[in-house]
Amino acid sequence: GESVGLHLPTLSVQEGDNSIINCAYSNSASDYFIWYKQESGKGPQFIIDIRSNMDKRQGQRVTVLLNKTVKHLSLQIAATQPGDSAVYFCAESPNQAGTALIFGKGTTLSVSS
Amino acid sequence: DAGVTQSPTHLIKTRGQQVTLRCSPKSGHDTVSWYQQALGQGPQFIFQYYEEEERQRGNFPDRFSGHQFPNYSSELNVNALLLGDSALYLCASSSTGVETQYFGPGTRLLVL
C-alpha cells in the first residue's frame, strides 16, 4: 500500500492498494477529530471520527489513528477503489461545546484502475 | 431523512452588492454553522447559530452576518461584496452537545 509520513497535497494509488493519508493538527487541547471526504462540486461528507481518549477507531474499510504526543492523525483506506478519489480533510474541535471545526490542509487522493 | 440543504446552488454578484444564502439543517438538528471555502483550501469557520443566537464567530468582518429562525433554518448575509468573497459557502448542522457536523452541498458565489 501507499504510505506517507508527512502531509502531502496529493496521493496517487492503484485500485486495490491501501492508502494512508496524514494530518497534523494544531491545538493540543482538541478532543474530537473528524475525517471528511469532499468530491468535486460537493460539500464535505463525514467519514469517521475519533475522540482524544482513543488512539484507533475502525469503520467500513477505513481506520483512523490518533497520536496525541505528536498531534498527528491518519486515515487508512483499505482496498482503495476509484470511487474513493476525492479530497480528504481532517478537522479538529478545540472547543468542548462543539462549535467551530478547524480544518487541516486537504489531500487529493487519485485512484487509478 | 433529508440531509442539509442549501439554496441557491450558484450565484453571481457584482462588487458592492449584498447576498443572502439559505440553509435548512438535517432533521433533528438545532445548530447551524457556516463556513467559507476558497478554491483549493479547507473550509474556514464563519459563525455558528444556536437558539437563534450567534454562539461563536470566526475571523470574519462584520460584513458577514447571519440569522437563525425558530425552525432552525439559517441565513448568511454578506454586504458590500468584494472580489475576495468569491468562494463556496457551506452550511453544516449538528445537534446540541454533539460535535459531529454534517455539511450541505454548498452555494458557489462568484463576485465580479
XYZ file of C-alpha atoms in Angstrom:
225
model
C 0.000 0.000 0.000
C 0.910 3.633 -0.369
C 2.042 5.384 2.824
C 3.228 8.869 3.589
C 4.819 10.069 6.795
C 4.243 13.766 6.260
C 1.292 15.602 4.831
C 1.362 15.651 1.048
C -1.181 17.556 -1.014
C -1.682 14.672 -3.432
C -1.588 10.889 -3.220
C -1.863 8.571 -6.214
C -2.578 4.876 -5.734
C -3.651 1.862 -7.754
C -7.061 0.304 -7.278
C -6.866 -2.337 -4.571
C -3.945 -0.724 -2.736
C -4.228 0.508 0.829
C -3.991 4.296 1.224
C -2.775 6.288 4.199
C -3.498 9.996 4.453
C -1.807 12.004 7.174
C -2.780 15.159 9.007
C -1.154 17.317 11.668
C -3.488 19.188 13.984
C -2.727 22.416 15.774
C -4.351 22.504 19.204
C -3.214 20.092 21.911
C -6.476 20.802 23.761
C -8.604 19.448 20.897
C -10.516 16.386 21.992
C -12.513 15.426 18.920
C -11.408 14.811 15.354
C -13.238 14.082 12.103
C -12.243 12.996 8.616
C -14.265 14.326 5.713
C -14.285 13.359 2.042
C -15.074 16.060 -0.493
C -15.821 15.199 -4.102
C -15.636 17.816 -6.803
C -18.543 20.260 -6.623
C -19.942 18.791 -3.407
C -19.861 19.530 0.302
C -17.645 17.580 2.730
C -19.014 14.152 3.598
C -18.466 12.658 7.068
C -16.287 9.535 7.012
C -15.223 8.712 10.557
C -14.478 10.431 13.856
C -12.411 9.768 16.964
C -12.180 11.187 20.466
C -8.929 12.005 22.192
C -9.384 9.183 24.719
C -8.910 6.689 21.866
C -5.941 6.022 19.604
C -7.676 3.939 16.958
C -11.146 3.561 15.531
C -12.328 1.390 12.665
C -15.154 1.792 10.233
C -16.074 0.111 6.992
C -12.770 -0.066 5.024
C -11.452 2.942 6.968
C -9.373 3.267 10.113
C -8.386 6.453 11.914
C -5.289 6.573 14.084
C -4.608 9.335 16.594
C -1.189 10.128 18.078
C -1.677 12.882 20.645
C 2.013 13.003 21.529
C 2.927 14.428 18.140
C -0.537 15.830 17.310
C -0.923 13.578 14.298
C -3.941 11.949 12.729
C -4.078 9.457 9.904
C -6.787 7.890 7.773
C -6.230 4.441 6.354
C -8.400 3.266 3.471
C -8.277 -0.457 2.716
C -8.617 -1.818 -0.827
C -8.896 1.657 -2.341
C -11.470 1.984 -5.130
C -11.881 4.560 -7.923
C -14.904 5.941 -6.048
C -12.568 6.901 -3.218
C -10.971 9.563 -5.424
C -11.629 12.897 -3.718
C -10.071 15.499 -1.439
C -9.777 14.362 2.166
C -9.737 16.801 5.092
C -9.135 16.238 8.761
C -10.862 18.589 11.196
C -10.382 19.201 14.902
C -12.787 20.510 17.501
C -10.837 22.581 20.019
C -13.902 23.653 21.925
C -15.743 21.118 24.040
C -19.004 22.975 23.417
C -18.872 21.653 19.893
C -18.605 24.837 17.918
C -16.013 25.691 15.300
C -14.237 22.955 13.393
C -10.713 23.750 12.272
C -9.782 22.078 9.015
C -6.351 20.884 8.017
C -4.834 21.026 4.575
C -6.595 18.662 2.254
C -5.064 15.715 0.458
C -6.228 14.860 -3.044
C -6.446 11.091 -3.466
C -6.363 9.797 -7.034
C -7.129 6.133 -7.628
C -6.301 4.601 -10.970
C -7.713 1.284 -12.175
C -34.283 11.552 6.048
C -33.372 14.812 4.328
C -29.845 15.974 4.779
C -28.643 19.548 4.941
C -29.996 21.624 2.071
C -28.752 24.956 0.765
C -30.021 27.472 -1.740
C -29.229 28.722 -4.224
C -26.624 26.359 -5.693
C -24.876 29.069 -7.667
C -24.933 32.838 -7.548
C -23.205 35.632 -9.467
C -22.999 39.112 -7.961
C -21.012 42.277 -8.605
C -18.786 44.136 -6.189
C -20.656 46.204 -3.631
C -23.828 44.150 -3.819
C -25.363 42.190 -0.990
C -26.208 38.480 -0.940
C -28.319 36.154 1.195
C -27.696 32.422 1.324
C -30.068 29.931 2.937
C -29.689 26.665 4.800
C -32.046 24.050 6.205
C -30.456 21.715 8.751
C -30.677 17.960 8.832
C -33.825 16.682 10.504
C -33.406 16.661 14.288
C -30.532 19.144 14.296
C -30.800 22.502 16.033
C -27.385 24.065 15.417
C -26.145 25.598 12.178
C -22.570 26.581 11.317
C -21.385 28.450 8.235
C -18.036 28.011 6.529
C -16.283 29.678 3.604
C -14.177 27.518 1.329
C -11.891 29.249 -1.142
C -10.719 27.273 -4.152
C -8.106 24.703 -3.179
C -8.429 25.411 0.543
C -10.128 23.803 3.520
C -13.351 25.287 4.904
C -12.950 28.250 7.274
C -15.419 28.796 10.103
C -17.541 31.942 9.825
C -20.025 31.576 12.695
C -22.438 29.227 14.438
C -26.070 29.732 15.424
C -27.934 28.013 18.216
C -31.275 29.023 19.734
C -31.421 31.895 17.236
C -28.250 33.431 18.682
C -24.730 33.661 17.300
C -22.767 31.372 19.617
C -19.289 31.663 18.169
C -17.687 33.679 15.417
C -14.565 33.150 13.366
C -12.220 35.775 11.987
C -14.603 37.367 9.506
C -15.580 41.054 9.229
C -18.942 42.465 10.248
C -19.993 42.434 6.591
C -20.818 38.791 7.295
C -23.938 38.379 9.373
C -26.453 35.675 9.958
C -29.758 34.693 11.373
C -31.421 31.561 12.658
C -35.164 31.071 12.552
C -37.416 29.230 15.040
C -37.491 26.208 12.706
C -33.645 26.094 12.966
C -33.063 27.129 9.365
C -30.496 29.835 8.846
C -29.378 32.619 6.534
C -25.944 34.025 5.821
C -25.816 37.627 4.631
C -22.791 39.293 3.114
C -22.824 43.059 2.485
C -20.591 45.178 0.291
C -19.274 42.190 -1.625
C -15.591 42.070 -2.553
C -13.943 40.017 -5.260
C -12.283 38.007 -2.481
C -15.670 36.851 -1.223
C -15.906 34.508 -4.209
C -15.969 31.043 -2.673
C -18.066 28.002 -1.845
C -20.218 28.745 1.198
C -21.005 25.683 3.237
C -23.629 25.177 5.873
C -23.237 22.421 8.463
C -25.751 21.243 11.026
C -25.399 19.402 14.299
C -27.293 18.586 17.479
C -26.707 20.319 20.793
C -23.740 18.814 22.610
C -22.734 16.659 19.637
C -19.661 17.841 17.787
C -20.239 15.963 14.536
C -21.236 18.427 11.842
C -22.907 17.369 8.604
C -22.442 19.560 5.577
C -24.736 20.645 2.798
C -23.724 20.815 -0.866
C -22.781 24.490 -0.625
C -23.560 27.655 -2.546
C -20.979 28.715 -5.111
C -20.717 32.530 -5.046
C -18.887 34.405 -7.769
C -18.290 38.121 -7.307
C -17.395 40.047 -10.469
